[in-house]
mmCIF file of C-alpha atoms in Angstrom:
data_model
loop_
_atom_site.group_PDB
_atom_site.id
_atom_site.type_symbol
_atom_site.label_atom_id
_atom_site.label_comp_id
_atom_site.label_asym_id
_atom_site.label_seq_id
_atom_site.Cartn_x
_atom_site.Cartn_y
_atom_site.Cartn_z
ATOM 1 C CA MET A 75 0.000 0.000 0.000
ATOM 2 C CA ILE A 76 1.389 3.373 -0.970
ATOM 3 C CA ASP A 77 0.688 6.399 1.218
ATOM 4 C CA HIS A 78 1.159 9.271 -1.249
ATOM 5 C CA GLN A 79 0.352 11.918 1.365
ATOM 6 C CA ASN A 80 3.375 10.978 3.499
ATOM 7 C CA ARG A 81 5.377 9.234 0.726
ATOM 8 C CA ILE A 82 5.609 5.925 2.605
ATOM 9 C CA VAL A 83 5.389 2.353 1.296
ATOM 10 C CA HIS A 84 3.617 -0.183 3.554
ATOM 11 C CA ARG A 85 3.337 -3.963 3.442
ATOM 12 C CA THR A 86 -0.433 -4.185 3.647
ATOM 13 C CA ALA A 87 -0.491 -7.591 5.355
ATOM 14 C CA TYR A 88 1.620 -6.237 8.232
ATOM 15 C CA ALA A 89 0.330 -2.661 8.492
ATOM 16 C CA GLY A 90 -1.015 -1.788 11.930
ATOM 17 C CA ASP A 91 -1.694 1.087 14.279
ATOM 18 C CA GLU A 92 1.987 2.126 14.369
ATOM 19 C CA CYS A 93 1.847 2.851 10.633
ATOM 20 C CA HIS A 94 -0.861 5.518 10.949
ATOM 21 C CA LEU A 95 -2.173 4.371 7.572
ATOM 22 C CA PRO A 96 -5.848 4.825 8.575
ATOM 23 C CA GLU A 97 -5.112 8.545 9.019
ATOM 24 C CA THR A 98 -4.306 8.834 5.309
ATOM 25 C CA PRO A 99 -7.386 9.541 3.166
ATOM 26 C CA LEU A 100 -8.306 6.793 0.698
ATOM 27 C CA LYS A 101 -7.778 9.211 -2.193
ATOM 28 C CA ASP A 102 -4.086 9.454 -1.192
ATOM 29 C CA ARG A 103 -3.468 5.683 -1.216
ATOM 30 C CA SER A 104 -2.771 3.185 -3.975
ATOM 31 C CA GLU A 105 -1.375 -0.320 -4.374
ATOM 32 C CA VAL A 106 1.785 -1.526 -6.070
ATOM 33 C CA ASN A 107 2.277 -5.192 -6.849
ATOM 34 C CA LEU A 108 5.405 -5.187 -9.006
ATOM 35 C CA ASP A 109 8.976 -4.945 -7.715
ATOM 36 C CA THR A 110 9.856 -2.552 -10.541
ATOM 37 C CA GLU A 111 7.100 -0.117 -9.513
ATOM 38 C CA LEU A 112 8.315 -0.251 -5.915
ATOM 39 C CA GLU A 113 11.893 0.450 -6.985
ATOM 40 C CA VAL A 114 10.783 3.533 -8.946
ATOM 41 C CA LEU A 115 8.915 4.933 -5.936
ATOM 42 C CA VAL A 116 11.792 4.375 -3.527
ATOM 43 C CA GLU A 117 14.860 4.999 -5.665
ATOM 44 C CA GLN A 118 13.605 7.694 -8.022
ATOM 45 C CA LYS A 119 10.727 9.419 -6.242
ATOM 46 C CA GLY A 120 12.079 9.431 -2.678
ATOM 47 C CA TYR A 121 9.419 7.315 -0.980
ATOM 48 C CA GLN A 122 10.418 5.596 2.273
ATOM 49 C CA LYS A 123 9.564 2.090 3.415
ATOM 50 C CA CYS A 124 7.566 2.012 6.643
ATOM 51 C CA SER A 125 9.835 0.815 9.432
ATOM 52 C CA SER A 126 6.835 -0.547 11.362
ATOM 53 C CA CYS A 127 5.480 -2.935 8.738
ATOM 54 C CA PHE A 128 7.809 -3.229 5.752
ATOM 55 C CA PHE A 129 10.793 -4.997 7.294
ATOM 56 C CA GLY A 130 10.633 -8.458 8.817
ATOM 57 C CA SER A 131 11.599 -12.102 8.536
ATOM 58 C CA THR A 132 9.499 -12.608 5.395
ATOM 59 C CA PHE A 133 11.001 -9.571 3.669
ATOM 60 C CA GLU A 134 12.918 -10.329 0.496
ATOM 61 C CA SER A 135 16.462 -9.051 0.983
ATOM 62 C CA HIS A 136 16.937 -8.043 -2.668
ATOM 63 C CA LEU A 137 14.232 -5.365 -2.199
ATOM 64 C CA GLU A 138 15.851 -3.643 0.785
ATOM 65 C CA PHE A 139 17.202 -0.206 -0.123
ATOM 66 C CA ASN A 140 17.349 2.207 2.816
ATOM 67 C CA ARG A 141 15.772 1.412 6.157
ATOM 68 C CA PRO A 142 13.974 4.577 7.339
ATOM 69 C CA SER A 143 13.918 5.766 10.911
ATOM 70 C CA ARG A 144 11.054 4.541 13.079
ATOM 71 C CA HIS A 145 9.500 8.004 13.280
ATOM 72 C CA VAL A 146 8.150 9.759 10.215
ATOM 73 C CA LYS A 147 8.476 13.509 9.915
ATOM 74 C CA HIS A 148 5.256 15.115 8.749
ATOM 75 C CA ILE A 149 5.799 18.072 6.462
#
């Protein structure tokens, strides 16, 4: 799940209260299912991976770019 308002990528299956995803309006969310689309968002458009739900034992190591801090700065 992509939070375009805060520019954060979530793993929908693991997203919880710590992610604050419910606070993002539905119009500012979308889904990405391809690794190439995810890479574009993170590497080229500056999106961050949610440190609360994106990283874990089932995470594929070849997709890990930069692990963001646990706290997101709201602009």
